[in-house]
Short mmCIF file of C-alpha atoms and ligand atoms in Angstrom, two decimals:
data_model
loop_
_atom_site.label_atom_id
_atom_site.label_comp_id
_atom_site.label_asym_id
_atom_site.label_seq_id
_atom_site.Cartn_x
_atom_site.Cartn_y
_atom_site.Cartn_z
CA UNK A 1 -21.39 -0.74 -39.27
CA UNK A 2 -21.42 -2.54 -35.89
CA UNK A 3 -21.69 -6.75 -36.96
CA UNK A 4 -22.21 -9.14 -33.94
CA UNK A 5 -24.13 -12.22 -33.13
CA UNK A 6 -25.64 -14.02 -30.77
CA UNK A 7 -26.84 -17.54 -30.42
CA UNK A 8 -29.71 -18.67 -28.54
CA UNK A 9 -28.83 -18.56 -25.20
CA UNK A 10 -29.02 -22.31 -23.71
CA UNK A 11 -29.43 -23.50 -20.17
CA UNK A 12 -26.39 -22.55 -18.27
CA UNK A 13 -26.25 -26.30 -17.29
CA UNK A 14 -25.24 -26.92 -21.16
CA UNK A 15 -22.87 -30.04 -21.10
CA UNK A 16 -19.81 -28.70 -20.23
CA UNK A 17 -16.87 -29.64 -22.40
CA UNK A 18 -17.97 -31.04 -25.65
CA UNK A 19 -14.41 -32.64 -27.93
CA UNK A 20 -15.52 -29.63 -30.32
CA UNK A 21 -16.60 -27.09 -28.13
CA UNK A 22 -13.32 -27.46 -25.71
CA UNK A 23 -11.13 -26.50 -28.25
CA UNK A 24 -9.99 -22.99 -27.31
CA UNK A 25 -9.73 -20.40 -30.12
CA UNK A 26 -6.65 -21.15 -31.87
CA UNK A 27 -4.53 -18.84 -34.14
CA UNK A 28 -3.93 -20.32 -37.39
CA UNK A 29 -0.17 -21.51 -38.29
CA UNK A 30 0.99 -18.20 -39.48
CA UNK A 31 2.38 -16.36 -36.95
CA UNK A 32 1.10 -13.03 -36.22
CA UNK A 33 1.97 -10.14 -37.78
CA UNK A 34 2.66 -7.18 -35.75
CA UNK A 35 0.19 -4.68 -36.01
CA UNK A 36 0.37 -1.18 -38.02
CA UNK A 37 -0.13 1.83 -36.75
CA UNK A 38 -2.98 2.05 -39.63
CA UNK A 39 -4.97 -0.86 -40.19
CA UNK A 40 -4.47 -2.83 -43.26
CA UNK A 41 -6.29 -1.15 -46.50
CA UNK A 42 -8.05 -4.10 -47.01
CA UNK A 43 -10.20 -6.01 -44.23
CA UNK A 44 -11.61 -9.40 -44.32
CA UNK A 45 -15.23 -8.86 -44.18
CA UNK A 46 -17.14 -9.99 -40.92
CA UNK A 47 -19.80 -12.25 -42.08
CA UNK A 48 -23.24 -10.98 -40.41
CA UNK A 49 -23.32 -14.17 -38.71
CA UNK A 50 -26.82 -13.25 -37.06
CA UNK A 51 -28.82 -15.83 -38.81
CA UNK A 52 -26.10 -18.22 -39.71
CA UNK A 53 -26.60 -21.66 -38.06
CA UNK A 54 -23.61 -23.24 -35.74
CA UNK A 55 -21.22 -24.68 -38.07
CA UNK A 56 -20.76 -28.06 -36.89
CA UNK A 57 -17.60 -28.57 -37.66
CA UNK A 58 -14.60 -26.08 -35.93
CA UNK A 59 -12.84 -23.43 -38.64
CA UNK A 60 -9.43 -24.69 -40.34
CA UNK A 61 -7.88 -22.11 -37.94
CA UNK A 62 -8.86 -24.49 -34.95
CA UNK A 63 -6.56 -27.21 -34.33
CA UNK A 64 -7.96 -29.99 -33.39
CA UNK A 65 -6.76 -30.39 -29.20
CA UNK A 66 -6.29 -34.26 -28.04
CA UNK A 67 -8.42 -35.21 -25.20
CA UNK A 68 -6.39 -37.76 -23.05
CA UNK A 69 -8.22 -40.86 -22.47
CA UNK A 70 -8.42 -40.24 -18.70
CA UNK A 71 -8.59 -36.84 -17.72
CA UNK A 72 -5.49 -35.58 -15.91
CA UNK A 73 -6.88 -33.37 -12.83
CA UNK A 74 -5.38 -30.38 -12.59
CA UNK A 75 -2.26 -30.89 -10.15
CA UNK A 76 -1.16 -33.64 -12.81
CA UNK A 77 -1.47 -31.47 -15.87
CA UNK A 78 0.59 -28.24 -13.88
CA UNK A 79 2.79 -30.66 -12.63
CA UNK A 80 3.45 -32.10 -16.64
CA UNK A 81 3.27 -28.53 -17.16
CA UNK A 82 6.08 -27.47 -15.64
CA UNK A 83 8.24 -30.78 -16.28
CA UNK A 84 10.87 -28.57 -18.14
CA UNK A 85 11.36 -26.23 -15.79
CA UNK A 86 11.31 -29.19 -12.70
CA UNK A 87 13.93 -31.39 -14.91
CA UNK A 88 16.13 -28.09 -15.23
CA UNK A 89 16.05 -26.91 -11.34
CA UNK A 90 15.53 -30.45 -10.00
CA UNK A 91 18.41 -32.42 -11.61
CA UNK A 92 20.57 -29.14 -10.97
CA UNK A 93 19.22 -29.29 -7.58
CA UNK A 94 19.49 -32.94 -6.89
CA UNK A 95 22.97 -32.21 -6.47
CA UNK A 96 22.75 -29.60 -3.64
CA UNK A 97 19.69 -31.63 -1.57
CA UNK A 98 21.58 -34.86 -1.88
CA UNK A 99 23.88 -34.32 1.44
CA UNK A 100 26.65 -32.90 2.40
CA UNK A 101 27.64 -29.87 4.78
CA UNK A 102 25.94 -26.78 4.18
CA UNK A 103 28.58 -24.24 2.96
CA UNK A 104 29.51 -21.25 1.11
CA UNK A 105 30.02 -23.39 -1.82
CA UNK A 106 26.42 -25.33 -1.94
CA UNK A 107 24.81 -21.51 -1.79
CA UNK A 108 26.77 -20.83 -4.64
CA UNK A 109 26.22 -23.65 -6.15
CA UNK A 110 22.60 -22.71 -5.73
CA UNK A 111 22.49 -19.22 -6.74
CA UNK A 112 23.62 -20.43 -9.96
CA UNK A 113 20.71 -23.06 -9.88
CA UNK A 114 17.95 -20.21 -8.94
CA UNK A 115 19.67 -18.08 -11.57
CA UNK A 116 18.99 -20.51 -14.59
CA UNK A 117 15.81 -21.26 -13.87
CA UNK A 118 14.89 -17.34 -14.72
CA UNK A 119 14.48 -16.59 -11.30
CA UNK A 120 16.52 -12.98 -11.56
CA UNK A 121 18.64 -11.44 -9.37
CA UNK A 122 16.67 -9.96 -6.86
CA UNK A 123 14.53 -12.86 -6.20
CA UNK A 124 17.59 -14.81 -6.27
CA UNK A 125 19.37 -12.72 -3.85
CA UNK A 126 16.39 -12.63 -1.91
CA UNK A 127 15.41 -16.64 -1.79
CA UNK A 128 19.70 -16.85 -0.67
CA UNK A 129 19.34 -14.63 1.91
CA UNK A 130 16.04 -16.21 3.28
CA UNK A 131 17.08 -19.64 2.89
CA UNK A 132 20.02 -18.86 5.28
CA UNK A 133 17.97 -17.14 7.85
CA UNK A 134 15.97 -20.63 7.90
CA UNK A 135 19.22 -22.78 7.64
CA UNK A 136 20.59 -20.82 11.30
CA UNK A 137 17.06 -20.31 12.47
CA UNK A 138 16.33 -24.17 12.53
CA UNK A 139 19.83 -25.22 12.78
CA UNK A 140 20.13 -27.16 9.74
CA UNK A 141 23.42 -28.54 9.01
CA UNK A 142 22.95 -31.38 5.98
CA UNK A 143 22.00 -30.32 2.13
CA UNK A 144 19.17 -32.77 2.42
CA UNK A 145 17.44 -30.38 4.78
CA UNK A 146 17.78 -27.42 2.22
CA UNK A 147 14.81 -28.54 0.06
CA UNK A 148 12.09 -27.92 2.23
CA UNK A 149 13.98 -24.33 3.31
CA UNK A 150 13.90 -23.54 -0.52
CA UNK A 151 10.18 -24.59 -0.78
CA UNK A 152 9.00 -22.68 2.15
CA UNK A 153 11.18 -19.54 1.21
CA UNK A 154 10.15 -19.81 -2.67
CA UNK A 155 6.09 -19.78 -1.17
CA UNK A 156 6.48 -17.23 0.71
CA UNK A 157 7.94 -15.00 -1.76
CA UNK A 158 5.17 -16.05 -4.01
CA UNK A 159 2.41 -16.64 -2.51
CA UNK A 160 1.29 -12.82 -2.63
CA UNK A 161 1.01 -13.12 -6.47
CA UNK A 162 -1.99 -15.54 -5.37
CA UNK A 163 -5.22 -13.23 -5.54
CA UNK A 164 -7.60 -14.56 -7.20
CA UNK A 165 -9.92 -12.72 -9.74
CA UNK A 166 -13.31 -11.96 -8.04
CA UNK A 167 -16.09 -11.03 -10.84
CA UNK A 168 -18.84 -10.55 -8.51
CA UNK A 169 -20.11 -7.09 -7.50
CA UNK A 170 -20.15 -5.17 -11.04
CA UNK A 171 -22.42 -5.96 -13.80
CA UNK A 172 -21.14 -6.55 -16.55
CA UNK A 173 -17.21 -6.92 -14.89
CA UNK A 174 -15.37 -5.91 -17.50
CA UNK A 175 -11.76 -7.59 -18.19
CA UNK A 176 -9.60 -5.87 -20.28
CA UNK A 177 -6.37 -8.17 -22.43
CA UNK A 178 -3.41 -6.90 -23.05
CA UNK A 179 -0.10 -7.99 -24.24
CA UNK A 180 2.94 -8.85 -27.34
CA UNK A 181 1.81 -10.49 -30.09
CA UNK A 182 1.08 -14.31 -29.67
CA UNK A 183 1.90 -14.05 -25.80
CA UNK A 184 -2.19 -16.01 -25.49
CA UNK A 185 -4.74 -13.25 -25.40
CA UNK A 186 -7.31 -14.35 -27.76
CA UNK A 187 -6.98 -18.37 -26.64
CA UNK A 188 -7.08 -17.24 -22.80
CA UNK A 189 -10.01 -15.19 -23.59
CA UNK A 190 -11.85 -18.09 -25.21
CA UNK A 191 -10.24 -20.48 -21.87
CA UNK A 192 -11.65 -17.61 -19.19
CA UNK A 193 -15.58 -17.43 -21.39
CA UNK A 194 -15.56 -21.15 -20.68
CA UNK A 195 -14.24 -20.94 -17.42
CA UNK A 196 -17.05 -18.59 -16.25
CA UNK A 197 -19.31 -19.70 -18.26
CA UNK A 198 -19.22 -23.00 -16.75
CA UNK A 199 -19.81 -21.20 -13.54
CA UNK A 200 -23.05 -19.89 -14.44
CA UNK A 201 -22.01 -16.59 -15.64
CA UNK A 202 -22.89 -14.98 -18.42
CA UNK A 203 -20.03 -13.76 -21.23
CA UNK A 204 -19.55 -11.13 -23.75
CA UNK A 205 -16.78 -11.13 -26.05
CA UNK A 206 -15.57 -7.66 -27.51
CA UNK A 207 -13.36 -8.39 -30.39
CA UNK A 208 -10.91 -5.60 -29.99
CA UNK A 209 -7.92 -6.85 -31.93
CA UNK A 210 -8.65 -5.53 -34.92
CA UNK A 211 -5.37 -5.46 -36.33
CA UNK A 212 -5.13 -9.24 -36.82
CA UNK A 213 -8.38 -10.37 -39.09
CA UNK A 214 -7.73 -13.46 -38.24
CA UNK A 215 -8.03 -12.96 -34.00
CA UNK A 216 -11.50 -11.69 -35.04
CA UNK A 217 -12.49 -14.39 -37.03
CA UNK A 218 -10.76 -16.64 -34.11
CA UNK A 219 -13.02 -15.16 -31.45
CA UNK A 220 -16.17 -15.09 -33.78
CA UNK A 221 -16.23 -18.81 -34.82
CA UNK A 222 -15.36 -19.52 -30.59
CA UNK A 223 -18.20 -17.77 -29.89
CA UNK A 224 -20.48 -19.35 -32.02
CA UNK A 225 -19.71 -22.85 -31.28
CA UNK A 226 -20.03 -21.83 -26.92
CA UNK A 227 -23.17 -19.77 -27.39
CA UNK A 228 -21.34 -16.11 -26.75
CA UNK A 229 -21.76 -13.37 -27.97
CA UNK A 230 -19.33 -11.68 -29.50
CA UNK A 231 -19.05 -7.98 -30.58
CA UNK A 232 -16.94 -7.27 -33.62
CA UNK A 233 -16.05 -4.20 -36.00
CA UNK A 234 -15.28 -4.34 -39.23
CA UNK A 235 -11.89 -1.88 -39.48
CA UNK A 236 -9.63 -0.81 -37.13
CA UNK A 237 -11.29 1.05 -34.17
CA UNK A 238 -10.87 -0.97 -31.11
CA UNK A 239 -11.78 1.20 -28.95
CA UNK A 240 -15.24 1.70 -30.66
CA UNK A 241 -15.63 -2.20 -30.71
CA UNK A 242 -15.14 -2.20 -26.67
CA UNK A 243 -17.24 0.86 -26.12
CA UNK A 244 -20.07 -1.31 -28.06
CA UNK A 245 -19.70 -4.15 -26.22
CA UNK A 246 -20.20 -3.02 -22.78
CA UNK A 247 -23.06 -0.73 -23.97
CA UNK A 248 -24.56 -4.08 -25.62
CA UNK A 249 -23.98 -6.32 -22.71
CA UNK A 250 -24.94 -3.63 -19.79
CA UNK A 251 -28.67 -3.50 -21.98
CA UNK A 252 -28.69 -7.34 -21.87
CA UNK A 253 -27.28 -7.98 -18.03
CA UNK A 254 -24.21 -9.89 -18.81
CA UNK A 255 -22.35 -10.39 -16.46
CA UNK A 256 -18.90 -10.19 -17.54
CA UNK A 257 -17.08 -8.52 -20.69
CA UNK A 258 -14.01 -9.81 -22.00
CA UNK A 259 -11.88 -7.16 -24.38
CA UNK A 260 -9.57 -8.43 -26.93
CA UNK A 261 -7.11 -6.33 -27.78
CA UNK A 262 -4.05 -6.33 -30.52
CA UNK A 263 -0.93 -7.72 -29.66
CA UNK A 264 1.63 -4.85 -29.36
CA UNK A 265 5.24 -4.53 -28.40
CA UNK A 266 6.11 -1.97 -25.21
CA UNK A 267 8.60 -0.38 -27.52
CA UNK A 268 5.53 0.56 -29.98
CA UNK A 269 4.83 4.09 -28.27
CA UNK A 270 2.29 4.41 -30.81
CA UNK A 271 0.40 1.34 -30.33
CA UNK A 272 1.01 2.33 -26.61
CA UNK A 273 -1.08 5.08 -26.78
CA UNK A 274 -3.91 3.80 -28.91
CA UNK A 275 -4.16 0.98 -26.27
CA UNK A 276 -3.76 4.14 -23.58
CA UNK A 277 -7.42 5.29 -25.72
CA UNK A 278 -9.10 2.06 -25.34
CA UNK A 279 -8.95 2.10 -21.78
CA UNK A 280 -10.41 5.92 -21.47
CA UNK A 281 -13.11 4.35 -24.01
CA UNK A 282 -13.86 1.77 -21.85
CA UNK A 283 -14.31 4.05 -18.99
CA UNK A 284 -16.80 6.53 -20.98
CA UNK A 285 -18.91 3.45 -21.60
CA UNK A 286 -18.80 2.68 -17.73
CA UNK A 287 -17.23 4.86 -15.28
CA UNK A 288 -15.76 2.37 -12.88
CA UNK A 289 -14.80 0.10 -16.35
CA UNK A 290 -12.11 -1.21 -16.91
CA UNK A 291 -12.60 -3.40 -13.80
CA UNK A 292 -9.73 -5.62 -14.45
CA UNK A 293 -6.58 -4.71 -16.61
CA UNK A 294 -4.44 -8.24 -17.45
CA UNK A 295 -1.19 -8.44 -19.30
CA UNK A 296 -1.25 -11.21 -20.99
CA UNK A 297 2.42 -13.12 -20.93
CA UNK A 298 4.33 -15.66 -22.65
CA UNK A 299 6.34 -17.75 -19.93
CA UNK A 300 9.00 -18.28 -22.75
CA UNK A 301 10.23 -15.04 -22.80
CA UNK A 302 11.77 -15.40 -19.21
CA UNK A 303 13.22 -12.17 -17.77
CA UNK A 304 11.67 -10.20 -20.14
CA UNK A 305 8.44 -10.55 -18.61
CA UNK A 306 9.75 -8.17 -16.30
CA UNK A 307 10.20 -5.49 -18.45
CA UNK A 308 6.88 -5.99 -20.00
CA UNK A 309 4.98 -6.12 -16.88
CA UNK A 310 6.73 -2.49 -16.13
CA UNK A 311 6.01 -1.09 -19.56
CA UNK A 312 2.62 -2.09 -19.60
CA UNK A 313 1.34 -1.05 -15.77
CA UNK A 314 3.03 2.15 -15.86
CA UNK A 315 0.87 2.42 -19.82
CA UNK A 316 -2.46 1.03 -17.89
CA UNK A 317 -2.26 0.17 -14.51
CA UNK A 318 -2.18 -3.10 -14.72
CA UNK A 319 -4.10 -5.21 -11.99
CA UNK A 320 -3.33 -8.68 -13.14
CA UNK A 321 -1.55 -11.46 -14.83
CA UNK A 322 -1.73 -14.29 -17.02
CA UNK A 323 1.33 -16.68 -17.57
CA UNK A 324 0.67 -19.05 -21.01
CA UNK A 325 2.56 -21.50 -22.25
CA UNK A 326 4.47 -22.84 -18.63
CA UNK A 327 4.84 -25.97 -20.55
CA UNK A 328 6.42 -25.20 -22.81
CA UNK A 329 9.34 -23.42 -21.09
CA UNK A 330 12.08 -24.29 -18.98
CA UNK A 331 11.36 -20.34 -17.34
CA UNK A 332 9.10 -21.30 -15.22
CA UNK A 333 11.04 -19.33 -12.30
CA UNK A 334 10.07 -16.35 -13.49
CA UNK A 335 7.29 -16.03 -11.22
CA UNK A 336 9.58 -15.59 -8.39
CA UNK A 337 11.27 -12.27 -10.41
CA UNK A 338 7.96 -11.06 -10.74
CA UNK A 339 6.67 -11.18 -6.77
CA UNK A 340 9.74 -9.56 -6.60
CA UNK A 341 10.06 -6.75 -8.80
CA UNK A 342 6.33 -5.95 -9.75
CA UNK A 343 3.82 -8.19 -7.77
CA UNK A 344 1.10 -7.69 -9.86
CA UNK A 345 -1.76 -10.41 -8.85
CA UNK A 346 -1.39 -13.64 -11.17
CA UNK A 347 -4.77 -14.73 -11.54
CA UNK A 348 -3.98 -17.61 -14.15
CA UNK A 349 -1.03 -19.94 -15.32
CA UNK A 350 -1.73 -21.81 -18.64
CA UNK A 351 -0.39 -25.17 -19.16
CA UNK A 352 -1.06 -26.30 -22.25
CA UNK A 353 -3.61 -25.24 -25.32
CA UNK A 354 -6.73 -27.33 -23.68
CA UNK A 355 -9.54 -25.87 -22.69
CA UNK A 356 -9.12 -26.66 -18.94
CA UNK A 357 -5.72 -25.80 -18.93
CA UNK A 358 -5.76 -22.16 -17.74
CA UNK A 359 -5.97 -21.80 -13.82
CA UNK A 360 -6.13 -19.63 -11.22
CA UNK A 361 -2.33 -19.07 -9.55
CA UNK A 362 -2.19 -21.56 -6.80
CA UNK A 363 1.54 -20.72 -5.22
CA UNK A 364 1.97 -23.88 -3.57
CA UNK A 365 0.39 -26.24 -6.07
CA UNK A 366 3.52 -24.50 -7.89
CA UNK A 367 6.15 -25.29 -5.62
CA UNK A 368 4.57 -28.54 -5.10
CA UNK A 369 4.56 -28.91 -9.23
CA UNK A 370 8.34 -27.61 -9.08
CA UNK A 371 9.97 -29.72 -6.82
CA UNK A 372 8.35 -33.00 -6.12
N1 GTP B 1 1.36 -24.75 -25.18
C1 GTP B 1 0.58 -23.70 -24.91
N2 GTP B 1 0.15 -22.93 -25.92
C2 GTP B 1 -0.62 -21.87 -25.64
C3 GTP B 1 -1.00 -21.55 -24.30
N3 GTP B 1 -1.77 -20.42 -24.35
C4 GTP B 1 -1.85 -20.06 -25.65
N4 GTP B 1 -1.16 -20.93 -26.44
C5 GTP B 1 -0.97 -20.89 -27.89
O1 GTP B 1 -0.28 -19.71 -28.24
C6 GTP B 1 -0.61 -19.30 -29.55
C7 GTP B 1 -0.91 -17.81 -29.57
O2 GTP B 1 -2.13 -17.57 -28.91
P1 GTP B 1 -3.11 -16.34 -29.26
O3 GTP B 1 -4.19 -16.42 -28.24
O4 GTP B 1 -3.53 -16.33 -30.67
O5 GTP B 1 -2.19 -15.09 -28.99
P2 GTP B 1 -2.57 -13.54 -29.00
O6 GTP B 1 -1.90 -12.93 -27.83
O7 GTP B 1 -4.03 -13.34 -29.08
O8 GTP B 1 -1.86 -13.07 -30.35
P3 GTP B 1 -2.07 -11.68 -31.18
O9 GTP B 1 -3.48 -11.66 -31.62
O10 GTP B 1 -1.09 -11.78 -32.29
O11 GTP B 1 -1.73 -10.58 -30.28
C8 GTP B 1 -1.76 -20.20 -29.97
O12 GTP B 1 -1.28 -21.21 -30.80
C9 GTP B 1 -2.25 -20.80 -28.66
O13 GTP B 1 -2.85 -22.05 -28.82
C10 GTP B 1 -0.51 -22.39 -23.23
O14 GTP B 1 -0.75 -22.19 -22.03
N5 GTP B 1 0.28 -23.45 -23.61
#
């Protein structure tokens, strides 16, 4: 019933980031479909991929991801990152920092700013409020001086998001994905089994979206090419595929499990509720499990993250957050709504579909990214 695989485990000191091997586990073209409450009548067929050599070339699915001929570091490639939402605030701001009196008018002028940039209305109320406290505090009189104000105020208001994950002290330290369909589980989970891996962990993949054939396949073919092991169901029962997984990688010592899981809108009470199960699954397989609950989101939606976030902690009890696709939004801001209306620890921002581009949350590395 159960198919899974495992490669030959190799040193942990395997070279890092081969061109093929850093490609993270991309969705094919199609866009997803949202899951049924039943799974589909008819199920692609997991290969038993036990004996099956590494295929040395990456699936059609699998993009092929440009390597740069010099390798940005990683304050460069958040900082190209989040060039739409820096052109948007900065050239709006521009106008505020470039002199004049500080009035009623230029903290209009930049609640409207804060506003666009999908900072909300409580953070924004909050950032105006602080930033005047500063302005009278330190006396400032000029527009010029408001920049560093904003900075400081914007930090501090986000700089609680910045916990980062720590995987040590269980074995296996199970993370469990959730999130709306194409928001960047399955590619994060592929980014995160590299990330550790290159740390000297060792991974297990539980293929729990089992809705989307493809996000199995996805996962499967990653796993194969990085030497992890992934657990995968033919059919529809994710929580079975999770329970499997953490009973497989407890009897070989892995050290951490990462749980797929289907993509799923909050308004789906249904799909709600099965992802409700999965969690009480997880926690039959291992009490203390799951050790780490992470909605996964797409920075493009903007304010709606919000409502997500809510939906899905008050579902699972959310413990932390992953923000994809910063680069490709102008929403960046939207970190400062959520420190302020459900400050849920962001462990990692995504930047981009390379395999190094998902970080841990660094809040001023952000402002930095933001404003200079
Ligand atoms: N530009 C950019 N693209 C990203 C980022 N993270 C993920 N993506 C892309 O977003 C798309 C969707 O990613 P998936 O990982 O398949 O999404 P999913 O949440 O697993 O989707 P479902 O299985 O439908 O729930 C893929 O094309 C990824 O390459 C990011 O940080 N930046």
């Amino acid at each position: 019933m159960f198919s899974f695989f495992k490669k030959k485990p190799k040193p942990v000191e395997t070279p890092a980031v081969e061109p093929q091997a850093s490609q993270p586990a991309n969705r094919p073209a199609a866009a997803p479909a949202t899951p049924q409450a039943t799974p589909p009548a008819t199920v692609d067929i997991v290969a038993d991929t036990t004996a099956q050599p590494v295929s040395p070339t990456p699936p059609a699915s699998a993009p092929a991801v440009e390597q740069p001929a010099r390798k940005q570091s990683w304050t460069e490639r958040l900082k190209a990152g989040l060039s739409k939402t820096r052109d948007k605030l900065g050239k709006s701001l521009a106008g505020l920092f470039g002199g004049g009196k500080i009035d009623e008018d230029l903290y209009e002028e930049l609640e409207t700013v804060l506003l666009t940039a999908d900072m909300g209305m409580d953070a924004t109320v909050h950032l105006l409020q602080d930033v005047r406290e500063r302005v009278s505090l330190k006396g400032l009189k000029d527009g010029s001086e408001l920049k560093g104000a904003l900075k400081d105020s914007l930090n501090e208001l986000i700089h609680p998001l910045e916990k980062p994950l720590d995987v040590s002290g269980k074995k296996p330290f199970v993370i469990m994905m959730a999130g709306v369909n194409g928001a960047g589980k399955t590619t994060s989970i592929g980014k995160l089994a590299k990330y550790y891996q290159q740390q000297g962990k060792s991974v297990l993949l539980a293929a729990g979206d089992t809705f989307r054939a493809a996000a199995r396949e996805q996962l499967m073919a990653w796993g194969e090419r990085n030497n992890v092991t992934v657990i995968a169901q033919q059919g529809g029962d994710a929580a079975a595929v999770c329970f499997d997984a953490i009973q497989a990688a407890t009897a070989r010592g892995i050290d951490i499990v990462l749980a797929d899981t289907a993509g799923r809108l909050p308004t789906q009470l249904h799909l709600m509720e099965e992802i409700k199960k999965v969690k009480r699954v997880i926690q039959k397989a291992l009490p203390d499990a799951p050790h780490e609950i992470i909605l996964v989101l797409d920075a493009n939606i903007g304010q709606n993250a919000i409502s997500q976030v809510k939906v899905f902690d008050d579902a699972l009890g959310l413990t932390g957050l992953i923000l994809t696709k910063l680069d490709g939004t102008a929403k960046g801001g939207v970190i400062a709504a959520i420190a302020k209306q459900r400050p849920i620890p962001l462990r990692f921002v995504g930047v981009g579909e390379s395999i190094d581009d998902l970080r841990p949350f660094n809040s001023k590395d952000y402002v930095d990214a933001l404003f200079d």
